[in-house]
Coordinates of C-alpha atoms in Angstrom, one line a residue:
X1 CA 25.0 -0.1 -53.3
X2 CA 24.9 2.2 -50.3
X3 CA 25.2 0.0 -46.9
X4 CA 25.3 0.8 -43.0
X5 CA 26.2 -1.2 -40.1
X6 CA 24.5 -2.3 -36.7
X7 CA 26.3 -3.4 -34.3
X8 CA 25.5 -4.5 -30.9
X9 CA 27.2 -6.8 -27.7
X10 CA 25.2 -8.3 -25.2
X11 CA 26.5 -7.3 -22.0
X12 CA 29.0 -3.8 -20.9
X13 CA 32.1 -5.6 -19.4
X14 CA 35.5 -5.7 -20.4
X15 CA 35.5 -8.3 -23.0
X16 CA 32.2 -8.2 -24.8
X17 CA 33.7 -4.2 -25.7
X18 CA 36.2 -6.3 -27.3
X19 CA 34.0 -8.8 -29.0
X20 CA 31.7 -5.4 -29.9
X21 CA 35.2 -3.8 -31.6
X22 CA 35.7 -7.2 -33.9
X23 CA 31.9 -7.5 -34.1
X24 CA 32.5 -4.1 -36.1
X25 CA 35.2 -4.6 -38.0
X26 CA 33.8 -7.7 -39.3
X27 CA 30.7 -6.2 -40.6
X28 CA 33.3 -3.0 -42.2
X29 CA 35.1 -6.0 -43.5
X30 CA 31.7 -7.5 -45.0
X31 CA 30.8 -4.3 -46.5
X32 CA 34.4 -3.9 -48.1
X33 CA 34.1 -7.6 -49.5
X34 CA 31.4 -6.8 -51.2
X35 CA 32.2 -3.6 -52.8
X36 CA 29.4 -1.3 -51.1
X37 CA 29.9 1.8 -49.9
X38 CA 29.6 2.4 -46.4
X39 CA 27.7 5.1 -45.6
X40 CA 27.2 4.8 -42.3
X41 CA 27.7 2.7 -38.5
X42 CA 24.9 2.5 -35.7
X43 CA 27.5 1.4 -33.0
X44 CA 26.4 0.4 -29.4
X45 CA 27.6 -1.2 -26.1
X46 CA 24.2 -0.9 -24.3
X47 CA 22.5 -4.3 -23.4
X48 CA 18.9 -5.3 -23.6
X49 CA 15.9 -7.5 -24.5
X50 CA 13.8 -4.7 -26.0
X51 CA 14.7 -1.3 -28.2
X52 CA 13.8 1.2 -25.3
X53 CA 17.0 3.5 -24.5
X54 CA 19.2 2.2 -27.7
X55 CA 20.1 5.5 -29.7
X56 CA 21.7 3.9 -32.2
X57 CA 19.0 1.4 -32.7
X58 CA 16.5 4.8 -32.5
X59 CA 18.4 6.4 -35.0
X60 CA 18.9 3.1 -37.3
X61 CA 14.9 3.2 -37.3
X62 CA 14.0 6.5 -37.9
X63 CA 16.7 6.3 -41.2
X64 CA 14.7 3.5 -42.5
X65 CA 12.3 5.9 -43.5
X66 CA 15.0 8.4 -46.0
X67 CA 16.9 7.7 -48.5
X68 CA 20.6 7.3 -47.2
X69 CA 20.9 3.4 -48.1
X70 CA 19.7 0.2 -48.9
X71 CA 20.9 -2.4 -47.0
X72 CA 21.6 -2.9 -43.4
X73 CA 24.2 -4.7 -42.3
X74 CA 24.0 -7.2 -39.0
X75 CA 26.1 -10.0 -37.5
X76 CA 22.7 -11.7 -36.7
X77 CA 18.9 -11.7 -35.8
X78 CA 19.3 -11.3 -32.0
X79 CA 22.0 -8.4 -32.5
X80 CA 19.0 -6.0 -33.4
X81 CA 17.0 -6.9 -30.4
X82 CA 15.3 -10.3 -28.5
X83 CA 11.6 -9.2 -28.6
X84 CA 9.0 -10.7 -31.1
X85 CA 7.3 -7.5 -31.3
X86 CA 9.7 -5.4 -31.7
X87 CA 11.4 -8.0 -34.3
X88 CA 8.3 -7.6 -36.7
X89 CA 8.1 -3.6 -36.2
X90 CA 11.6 -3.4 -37.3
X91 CA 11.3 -6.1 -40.6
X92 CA 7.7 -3.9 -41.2
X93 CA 9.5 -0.8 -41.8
X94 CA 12.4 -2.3 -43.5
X95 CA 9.9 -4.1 -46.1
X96 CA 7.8 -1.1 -46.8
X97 CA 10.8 1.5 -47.6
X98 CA 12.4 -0.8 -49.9
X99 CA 15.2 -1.3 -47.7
X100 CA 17.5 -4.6 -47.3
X101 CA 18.6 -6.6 -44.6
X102 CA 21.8 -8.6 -44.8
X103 CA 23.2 -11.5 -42.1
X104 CA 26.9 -11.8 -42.9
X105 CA 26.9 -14.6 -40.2
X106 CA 24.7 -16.7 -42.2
X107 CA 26.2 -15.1 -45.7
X108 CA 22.5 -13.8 -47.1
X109 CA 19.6 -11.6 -47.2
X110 CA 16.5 -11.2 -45.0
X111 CA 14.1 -12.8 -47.4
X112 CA 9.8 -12.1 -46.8
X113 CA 9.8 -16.1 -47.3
X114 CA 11.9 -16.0 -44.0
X115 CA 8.9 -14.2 -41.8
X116 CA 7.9 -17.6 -40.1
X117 CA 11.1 -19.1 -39.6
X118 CA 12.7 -15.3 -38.4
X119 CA 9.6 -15.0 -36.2
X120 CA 10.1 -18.5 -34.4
X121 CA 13.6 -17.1 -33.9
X122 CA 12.6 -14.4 -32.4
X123 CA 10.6 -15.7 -30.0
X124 CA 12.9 -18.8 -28.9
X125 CA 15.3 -15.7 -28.2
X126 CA 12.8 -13.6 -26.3
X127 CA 11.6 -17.0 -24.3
X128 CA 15.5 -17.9 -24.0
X129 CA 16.1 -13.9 -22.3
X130 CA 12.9 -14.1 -20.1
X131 CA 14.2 -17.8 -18.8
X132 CA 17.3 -15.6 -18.2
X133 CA 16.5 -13.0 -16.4
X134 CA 13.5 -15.4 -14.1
X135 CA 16.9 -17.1 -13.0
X136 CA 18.8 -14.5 -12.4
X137 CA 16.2 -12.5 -10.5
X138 CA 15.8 -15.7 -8.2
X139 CA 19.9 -15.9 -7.7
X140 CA 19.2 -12.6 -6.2
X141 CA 16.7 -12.9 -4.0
X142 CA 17.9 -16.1 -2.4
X143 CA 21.3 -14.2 -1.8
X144 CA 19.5 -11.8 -0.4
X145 CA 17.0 -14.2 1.7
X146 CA 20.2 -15.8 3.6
X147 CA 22.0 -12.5 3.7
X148 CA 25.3 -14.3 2.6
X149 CA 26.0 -11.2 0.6
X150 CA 25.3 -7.9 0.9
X151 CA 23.8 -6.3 -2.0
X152 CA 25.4 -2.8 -2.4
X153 CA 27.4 -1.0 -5.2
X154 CA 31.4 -0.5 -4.8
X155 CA 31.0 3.3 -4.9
X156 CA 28.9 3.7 -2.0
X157 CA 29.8 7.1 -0.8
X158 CA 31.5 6.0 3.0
X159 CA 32.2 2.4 2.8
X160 CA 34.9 0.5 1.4
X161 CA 34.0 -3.1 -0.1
X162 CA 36.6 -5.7 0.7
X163 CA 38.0 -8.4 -2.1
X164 CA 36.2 -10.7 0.2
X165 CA 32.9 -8.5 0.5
X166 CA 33.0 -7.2 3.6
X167 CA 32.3 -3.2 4.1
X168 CA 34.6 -1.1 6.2
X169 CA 34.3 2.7 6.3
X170 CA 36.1 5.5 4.8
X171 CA 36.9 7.3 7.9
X172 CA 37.3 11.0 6.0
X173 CA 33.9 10.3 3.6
X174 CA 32.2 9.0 7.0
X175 CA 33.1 12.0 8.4
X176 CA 31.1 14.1 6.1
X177 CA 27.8 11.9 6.1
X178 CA 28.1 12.3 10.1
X179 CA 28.0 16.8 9.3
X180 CA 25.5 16.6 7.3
X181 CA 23.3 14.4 9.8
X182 CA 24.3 17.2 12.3
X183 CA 23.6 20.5 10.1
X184 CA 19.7 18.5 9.2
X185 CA 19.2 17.5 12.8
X186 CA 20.0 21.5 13.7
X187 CA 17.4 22.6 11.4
X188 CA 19.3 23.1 8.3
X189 CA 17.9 22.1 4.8
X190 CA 19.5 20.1 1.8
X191 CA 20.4 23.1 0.1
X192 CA 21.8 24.9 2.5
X193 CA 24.0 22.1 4.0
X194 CA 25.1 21.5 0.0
X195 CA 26.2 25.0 0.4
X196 CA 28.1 24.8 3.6
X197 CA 30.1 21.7 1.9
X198 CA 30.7 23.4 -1.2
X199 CA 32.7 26.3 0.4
X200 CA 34.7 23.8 3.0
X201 CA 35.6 22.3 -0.4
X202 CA 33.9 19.1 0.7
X203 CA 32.7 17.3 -2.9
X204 CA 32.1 13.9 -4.0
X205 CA 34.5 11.4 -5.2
X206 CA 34.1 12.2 -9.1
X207 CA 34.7 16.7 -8.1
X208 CA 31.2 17.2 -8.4
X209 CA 29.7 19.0 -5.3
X210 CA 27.2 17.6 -3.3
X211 CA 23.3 18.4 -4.4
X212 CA 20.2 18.5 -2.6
X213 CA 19.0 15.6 -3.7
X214 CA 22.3 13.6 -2.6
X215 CA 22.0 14.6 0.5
X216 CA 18.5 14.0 1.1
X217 CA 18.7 10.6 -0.7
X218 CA 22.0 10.0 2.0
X219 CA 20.2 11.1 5.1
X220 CA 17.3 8.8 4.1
X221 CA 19.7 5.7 3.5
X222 CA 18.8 3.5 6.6
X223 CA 22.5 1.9 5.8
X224 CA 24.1 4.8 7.7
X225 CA 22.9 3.7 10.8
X226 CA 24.1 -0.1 10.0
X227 CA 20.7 -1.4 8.6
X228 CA 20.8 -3.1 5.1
X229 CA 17.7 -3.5 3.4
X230 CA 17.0 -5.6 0.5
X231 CA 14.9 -7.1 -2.1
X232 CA 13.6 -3.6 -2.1
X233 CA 12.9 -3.7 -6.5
X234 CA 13.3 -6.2 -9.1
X235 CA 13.6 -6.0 -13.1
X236 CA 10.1 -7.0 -14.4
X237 CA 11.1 -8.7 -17.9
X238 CA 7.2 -8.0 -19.7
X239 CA 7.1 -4.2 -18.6
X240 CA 10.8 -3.4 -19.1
X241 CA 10.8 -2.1 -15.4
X242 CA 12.1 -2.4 -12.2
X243 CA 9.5 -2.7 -9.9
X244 CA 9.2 -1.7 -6.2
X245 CA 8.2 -4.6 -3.9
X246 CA 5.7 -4.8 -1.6
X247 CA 7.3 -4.0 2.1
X248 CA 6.5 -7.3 3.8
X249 CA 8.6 -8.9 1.1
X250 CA 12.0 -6.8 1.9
X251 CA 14.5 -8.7 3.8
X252 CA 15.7 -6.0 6.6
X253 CA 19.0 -7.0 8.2
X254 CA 20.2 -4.9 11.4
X255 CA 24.0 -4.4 12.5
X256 CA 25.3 -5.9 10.3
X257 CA 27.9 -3.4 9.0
X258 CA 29.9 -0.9 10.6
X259 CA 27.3 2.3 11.5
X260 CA 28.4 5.4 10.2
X261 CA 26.1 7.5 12.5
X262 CA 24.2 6.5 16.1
X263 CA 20.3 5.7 15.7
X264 CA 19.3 8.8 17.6
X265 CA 21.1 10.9 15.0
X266 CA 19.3 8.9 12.7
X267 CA 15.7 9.3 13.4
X268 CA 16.8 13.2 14.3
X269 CA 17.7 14.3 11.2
X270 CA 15.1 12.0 9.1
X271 CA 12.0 13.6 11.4
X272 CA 13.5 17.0 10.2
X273 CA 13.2 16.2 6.9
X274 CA 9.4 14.8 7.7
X275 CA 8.3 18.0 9.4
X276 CA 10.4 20.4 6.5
X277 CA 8.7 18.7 3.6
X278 CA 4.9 18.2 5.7
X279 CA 4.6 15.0 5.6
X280 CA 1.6 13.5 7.5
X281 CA 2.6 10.1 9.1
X282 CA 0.6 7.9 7.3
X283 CA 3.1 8.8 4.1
X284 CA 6.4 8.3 6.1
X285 CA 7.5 5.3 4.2
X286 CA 7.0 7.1 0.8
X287 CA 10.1 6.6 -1.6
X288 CA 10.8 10.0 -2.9
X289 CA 13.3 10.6 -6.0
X290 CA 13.6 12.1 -9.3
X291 CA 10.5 14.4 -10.4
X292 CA 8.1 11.8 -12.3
X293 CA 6.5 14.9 -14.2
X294 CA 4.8 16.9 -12.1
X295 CA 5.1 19.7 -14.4
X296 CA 5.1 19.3 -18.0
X297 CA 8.1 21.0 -18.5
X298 CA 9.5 18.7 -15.8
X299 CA 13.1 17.0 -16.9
X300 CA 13.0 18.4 -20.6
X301 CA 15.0 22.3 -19.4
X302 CA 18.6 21.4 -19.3
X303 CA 21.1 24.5 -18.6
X304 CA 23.2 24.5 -21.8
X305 CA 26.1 26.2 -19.7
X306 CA 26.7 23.6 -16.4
X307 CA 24.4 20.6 -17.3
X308 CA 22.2 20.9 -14.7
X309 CA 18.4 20.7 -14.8
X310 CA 15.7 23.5 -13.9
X311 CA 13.8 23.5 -11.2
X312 CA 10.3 25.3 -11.3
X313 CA 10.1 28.0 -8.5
X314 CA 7.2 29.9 -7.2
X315 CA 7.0 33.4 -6.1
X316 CA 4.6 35.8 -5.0
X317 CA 4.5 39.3 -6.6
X318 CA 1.8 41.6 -5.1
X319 CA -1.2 39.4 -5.2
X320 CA -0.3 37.5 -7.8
X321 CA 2.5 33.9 -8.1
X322 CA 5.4 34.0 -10.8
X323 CA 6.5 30.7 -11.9
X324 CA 10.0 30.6 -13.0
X325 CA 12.3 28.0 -14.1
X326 CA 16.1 28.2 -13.0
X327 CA 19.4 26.6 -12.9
X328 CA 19.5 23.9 -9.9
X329 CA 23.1 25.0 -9.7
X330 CA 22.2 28.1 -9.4
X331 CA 19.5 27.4 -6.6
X332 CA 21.9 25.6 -4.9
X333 CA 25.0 27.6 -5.1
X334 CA 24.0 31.2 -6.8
X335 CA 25.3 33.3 -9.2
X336 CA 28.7 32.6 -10.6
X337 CA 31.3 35.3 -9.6
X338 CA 34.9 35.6 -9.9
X339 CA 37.3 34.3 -7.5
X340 CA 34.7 31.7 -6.4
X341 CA 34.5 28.3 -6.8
X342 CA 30.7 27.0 -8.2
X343 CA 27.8 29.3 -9.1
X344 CA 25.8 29.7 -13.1
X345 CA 25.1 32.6 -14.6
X346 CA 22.3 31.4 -16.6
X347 CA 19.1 33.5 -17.3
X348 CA 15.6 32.0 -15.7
X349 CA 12.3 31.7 -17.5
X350 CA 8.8 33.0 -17.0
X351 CA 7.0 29.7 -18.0
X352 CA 3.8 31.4 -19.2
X353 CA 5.9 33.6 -21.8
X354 CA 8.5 30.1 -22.4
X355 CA 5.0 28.3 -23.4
X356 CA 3.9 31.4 -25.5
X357 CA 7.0 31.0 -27.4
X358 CA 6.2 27.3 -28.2
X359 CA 3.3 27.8 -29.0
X360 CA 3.6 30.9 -31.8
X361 CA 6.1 28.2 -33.7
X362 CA 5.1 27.7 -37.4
X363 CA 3.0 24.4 -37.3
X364 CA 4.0 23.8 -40.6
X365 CA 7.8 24.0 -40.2
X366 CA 7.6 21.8 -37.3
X367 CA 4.8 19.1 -38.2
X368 CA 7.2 16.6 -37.5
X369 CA 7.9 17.0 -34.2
X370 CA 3.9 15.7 -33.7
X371 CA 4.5 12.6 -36.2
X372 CA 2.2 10.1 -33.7
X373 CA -0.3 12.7 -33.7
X374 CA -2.5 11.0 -36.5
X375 CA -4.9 13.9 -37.0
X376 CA -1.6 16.0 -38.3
X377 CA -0.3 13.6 -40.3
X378 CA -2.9 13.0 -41.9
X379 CA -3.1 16.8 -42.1
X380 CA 0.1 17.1 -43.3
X381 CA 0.2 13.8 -46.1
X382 CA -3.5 15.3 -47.6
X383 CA -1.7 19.0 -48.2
X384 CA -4.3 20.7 -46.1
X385 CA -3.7 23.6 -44.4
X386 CA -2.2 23.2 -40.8
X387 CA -3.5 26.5 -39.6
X388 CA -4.9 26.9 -35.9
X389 CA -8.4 27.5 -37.6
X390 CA -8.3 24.6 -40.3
X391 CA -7.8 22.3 -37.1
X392 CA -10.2 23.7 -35.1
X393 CA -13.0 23.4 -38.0
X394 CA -11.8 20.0 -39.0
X395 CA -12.2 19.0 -34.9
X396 CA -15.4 20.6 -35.2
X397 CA -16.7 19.0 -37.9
X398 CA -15.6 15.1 -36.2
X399 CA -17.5 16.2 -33.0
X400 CA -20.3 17.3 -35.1
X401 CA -20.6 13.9 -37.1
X402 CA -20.0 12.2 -33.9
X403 CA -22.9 13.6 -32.0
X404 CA -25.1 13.7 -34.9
X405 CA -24.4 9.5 -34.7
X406 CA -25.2 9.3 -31.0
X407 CA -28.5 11.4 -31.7
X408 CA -29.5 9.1 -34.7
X409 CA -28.5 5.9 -32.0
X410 CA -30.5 7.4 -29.2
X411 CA -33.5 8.2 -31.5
X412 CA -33.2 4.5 -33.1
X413 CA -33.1 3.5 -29.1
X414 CA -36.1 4.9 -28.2
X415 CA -38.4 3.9 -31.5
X416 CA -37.5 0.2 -30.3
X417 CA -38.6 0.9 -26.9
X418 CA -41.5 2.4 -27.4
X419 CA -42.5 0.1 -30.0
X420 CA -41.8 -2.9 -27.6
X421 CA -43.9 -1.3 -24.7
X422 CA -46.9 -0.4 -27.2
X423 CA -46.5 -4.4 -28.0
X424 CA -46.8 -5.6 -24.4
X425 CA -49.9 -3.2 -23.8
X426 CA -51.8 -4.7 -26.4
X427 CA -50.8 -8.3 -25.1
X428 CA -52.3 -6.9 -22.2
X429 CA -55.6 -5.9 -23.7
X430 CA -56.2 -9.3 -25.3
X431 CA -55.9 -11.3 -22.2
X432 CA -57.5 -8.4 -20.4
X433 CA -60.7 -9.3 -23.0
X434 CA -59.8 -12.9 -23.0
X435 CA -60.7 -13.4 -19.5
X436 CA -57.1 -14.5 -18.5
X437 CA -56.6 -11.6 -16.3
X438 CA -59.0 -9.5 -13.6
X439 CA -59.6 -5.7 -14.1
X440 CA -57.6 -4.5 -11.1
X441 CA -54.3 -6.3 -12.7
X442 CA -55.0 -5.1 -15.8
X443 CA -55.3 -1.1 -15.0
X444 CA -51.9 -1.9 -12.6
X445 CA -50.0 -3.2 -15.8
X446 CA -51.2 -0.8 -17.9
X447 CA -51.0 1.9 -15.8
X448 CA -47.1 0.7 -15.1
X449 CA -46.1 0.8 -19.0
X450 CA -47.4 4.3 -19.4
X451 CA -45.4 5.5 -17.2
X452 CA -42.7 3.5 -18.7
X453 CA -43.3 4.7 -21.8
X454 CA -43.5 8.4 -20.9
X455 CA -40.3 8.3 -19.2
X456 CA -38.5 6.8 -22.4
X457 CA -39.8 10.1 -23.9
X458 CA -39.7 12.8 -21.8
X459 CA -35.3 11.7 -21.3
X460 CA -34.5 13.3 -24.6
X461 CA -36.1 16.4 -24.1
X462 CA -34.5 16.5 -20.1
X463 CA -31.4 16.0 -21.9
X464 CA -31.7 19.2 -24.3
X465 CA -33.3 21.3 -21.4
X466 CA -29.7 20.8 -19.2
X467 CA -27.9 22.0 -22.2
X468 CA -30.1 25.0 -22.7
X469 CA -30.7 23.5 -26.5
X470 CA -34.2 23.2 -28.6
X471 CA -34.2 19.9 -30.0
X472 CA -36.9 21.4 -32.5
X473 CA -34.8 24.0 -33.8
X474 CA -32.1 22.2 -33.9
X475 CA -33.1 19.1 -35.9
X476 CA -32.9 17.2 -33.4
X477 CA -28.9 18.3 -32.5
X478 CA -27.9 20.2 -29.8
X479 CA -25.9 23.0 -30.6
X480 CA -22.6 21.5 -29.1
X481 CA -20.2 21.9 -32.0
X482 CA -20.9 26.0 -31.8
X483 CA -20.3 26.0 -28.1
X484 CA -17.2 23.6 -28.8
X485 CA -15.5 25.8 -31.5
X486 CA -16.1 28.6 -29.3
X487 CA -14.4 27.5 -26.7
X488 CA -11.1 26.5 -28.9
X489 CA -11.0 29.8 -30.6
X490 CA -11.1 31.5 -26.8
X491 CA -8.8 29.3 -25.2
X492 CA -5.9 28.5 -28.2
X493 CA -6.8 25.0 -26.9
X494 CA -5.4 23.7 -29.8
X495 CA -2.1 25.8 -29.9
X496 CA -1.8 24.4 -26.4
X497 CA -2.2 21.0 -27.8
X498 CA 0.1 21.4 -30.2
X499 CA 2.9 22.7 -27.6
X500 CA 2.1 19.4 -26.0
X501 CA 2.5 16.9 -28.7
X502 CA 5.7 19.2 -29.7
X503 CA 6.6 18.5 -26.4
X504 CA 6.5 14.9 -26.2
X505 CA 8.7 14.5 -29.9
X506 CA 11.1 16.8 -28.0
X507 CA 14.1 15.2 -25.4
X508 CA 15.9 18.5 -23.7
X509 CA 15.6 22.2 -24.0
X510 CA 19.1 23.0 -23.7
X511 CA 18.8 26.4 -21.9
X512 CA 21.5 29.5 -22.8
X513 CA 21.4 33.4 -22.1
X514 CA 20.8 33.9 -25.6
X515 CA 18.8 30.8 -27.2
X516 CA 16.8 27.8 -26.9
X517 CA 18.3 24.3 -28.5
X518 CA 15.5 22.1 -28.8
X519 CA 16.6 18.6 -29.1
X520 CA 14.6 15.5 -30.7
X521 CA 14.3 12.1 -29.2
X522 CA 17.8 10.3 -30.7
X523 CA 19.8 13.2 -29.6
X524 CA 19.7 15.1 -32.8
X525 CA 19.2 18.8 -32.2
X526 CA 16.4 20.3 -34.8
X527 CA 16.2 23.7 -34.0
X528 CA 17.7 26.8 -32.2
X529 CA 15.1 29.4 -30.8
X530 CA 16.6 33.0 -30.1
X531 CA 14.9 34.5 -26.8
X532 CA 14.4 38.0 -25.6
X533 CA 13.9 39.4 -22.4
X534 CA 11.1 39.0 -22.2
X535 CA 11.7 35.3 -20.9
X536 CA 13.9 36.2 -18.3

């Protein structure tokens, strides 16, 4: 029997990377005991309640689903993960590819009689690790209420922490945060003041050099002028994210640690950054930070040479803009020459031909890039063809069926009403010749449902009129599938689409002179793309 391990601690310190170490060799012990062969071990220090950010845990999953072994080996039930859904996801996919699970704590097999009692353990667990974390979260914000200590990390860049948790400054790091308040007060931007480090042979305390963003994210720190402010964020357990509180519940605390720079200096060099970057005032309090995704290209391009990301640029050519994507270390520091300290020498991209070059890859030999794109997969599990115009026509043919459904509801719509209003007129002619009701009423009413009912009518026909259809001709359909498949086989709409969802399967686009490494979600690198260029 071919077996694999998981193994998992709860926390990153010192001792649990012990207890992670025995964890392991117990389970290699298990395996040994029992004469299987290893085949495999899914190893991992990082903690959490859910599955989101475990690559060992992401790659236990998606190995589930070949044929490499058949049983997984654990410690126990929370060593895979504390969340019910999550729990039943996992034992889903083990169940269904005729896979086995196997607690060597307990000395047995997951068996499908277990589901209720298993599922009652997952949730005490999850309950148990959102008791946990409502505590903690608490802890925090009381510390932080009564300011008897001072949130902030050991390695912030200038200050010292004390054994007994008081902050005194690096005088020579203090230094530097005090020049680059200076150069941005003067006028100078992030970049440029990066550069102006970088040849003093000014860098941070782990070599790198100073980026842009570090010294923006610096200069905005209100802890340089000797204001602490907290309860800024907390970890939401239900979302898996840490949340940014509301400002009236941030617990500001001023002079209360040593001030690296005056106030004055301060508000000098933050107002530079406010009038570089635009900003009207009513948007003064905004966090900035990483790029969320502005561009969808945004945080995938990785330079395969230094490690840094690309940056989209803009330039103007003629009348025309050329966007590019470069190096940040190149944008920051330029071209890497001899005798000089810093620099890449990395190509850029023209992102309209980069995209082309996605797109043009064989659907076919890439289908599973786009496996939670259901219309592929079911594509791809039926043997149809995957061809641009075998999607376009099946797309067609779902809108077509679609609107043909809404027609037929519409038409069934209006039968009703007018039936109902034809009803109500005769009503009104019976108590009309009854008696009950006087002759002005009556031609009011009636005159009131004829409109009513020629209104209900004359809607369909509006309808076709705006898009320049015959319902006549048409059988009652616009022609709105021709106009649709038209516009797909103009556009490539659904190349485009399919660059996206290859997109979203893909983690990094490791950059080089030469090639393209595209990298899957897990860290597992598919497929290397050579380039021409024409890219660059």
């Amino acid at each position: 029997m071919r077996a694999v391990i998981y193994c998992r601690c709860s926390t990153e310190e010192e001792c649990q990377r012990d207890a992670l170490i025995r964890q392991a060799a117990e389970a290699r012990e298990c395996v040994r005991r029992l004469n299987w062969s290893l085949e495999d071990e899914y190893i991992e220090s990082r903690s959490g309640t859910s599955t989101r950010g475990r690559e060992q845990y992401q790659r236990l999953f998606a190995d589930l689903l070949r044929d490499r072994f058949e049983i997984v080996v654990i410690k126990s039930q929370d060593r895979l993960m504390r969340n019910t859904r999550d729990w039943y996801i996992f034992i889903d996919r083990l169940v269904t590819s005729g896979k086995q699970l196997y607690l060597y704590l307990e000395n047995r097999f997951y068996n499908k009689d277990d589901a209720l009692i298993t599922g009652i353990k997952a949730i005490l667990a999850e309950e148990y690790s959102r008791e946990l974390s409502r505590k903690i979260n608490n802890a925090h914000r009381n510390r932080q209420k009564t300011g008897s200590a001072l949130m902030l990390t050991s390695n912030t860049y200038g200050f010292r922490k004390m054994p007994d948790k008081s902050l005194v400054l690096v005088e020579e790091e203090a230094a530097v945060k005090r020049k680059m308040y200076e150069l941005c007060a003067a006028g100078l931007g992030s970049r440029r003041i990066s550069r102006i480090l970088l040849e003093e042979g000014i860098r941070k305390r782990n070599g790198n050099p100073f980026s842009d963003s570090d010294i923006r994210r610096m200069i905005r720190n209100p802890i340089n002028k000797g204001t602490v402010v907290m309860n800024r964020k907390h970890y939401d357990f239900d979302t898996r994210k840490t949340v940014k509180n509301p400002e009236e519940q941030f617990f500001i605390y001023e002079k209360c640690i040593p001030a690296i720079v005056p106030e004055e200096l301060w508000e000098a060099a933050n107002r530079e950054i406010d009038r570089r970057r635009n900003i009207p005032e009513e948007r003064e309090n905004v966090e900035y930070g990483r790029n969320k995704g502005k561009y969808t290209l945004s945080g995938k391009l990785v330079c395969g040479l230094c490690g840094a990301p690309f940056y989209r640029t803009t330039r103007r050519r003629k009348k025309d803009l050329v966007h590019e994507w470069k190096c940040r270390t190149y944008l920051e520091q330029g071209r890497k020459k001899e005798g000089r300290t810093g620099g890449c020498e990395n190509i850029h991209l023209k992102e309209p031909v980069l995209f082309s070059v996605l797109e043009n890859m064989d659907l076919e030999e890439h289908v599973f890039f786009a496996e939670a794109n259901s219309s592929l997969r079911l594509s791809a599990e039926s043997g149809s063809s995957l061809s641009e115009p075998a999607l376009i026509e099946a797309f067609v043919q779902i809108m077509k069926e679609c609107l043909e459904e809404q027609e037929k509801s519409a038409r069934k719509n209006l039968e009703q009403t007018e039936k109902k209003i034809k009803h109500q007129q005769r009503l009104l002619l019976d108590k009309y010749l009854e008696g009950i009701i006087e002759e002005p009423v009556f031609r009011e009413k009636q005159y009131e449902l004829q409109r009513k009912l020629e209104k209900r009518i004359q809607k369909p026909v509006e309808r076709a009129e705006k898009h320049g259809q015959n319902l006549v001709q048409n059988n009652g359909v616009p022609d709105r599938p021709g106009q649709i498949r038209q516009f797909l086989e103009q556009d490539h709409s659904i190349s485009k689409a399919c660059t996206l969802c290859l997109l979203e399967e893909i983690e990094k686009i490791r950059v080089y002179p030469d090639r393209l490494e595209l990298v899957q979600k897990g860290g597992k690198s598919i497929i290397a793309v050579k380039i021409s260029h024409m890219l660059y």
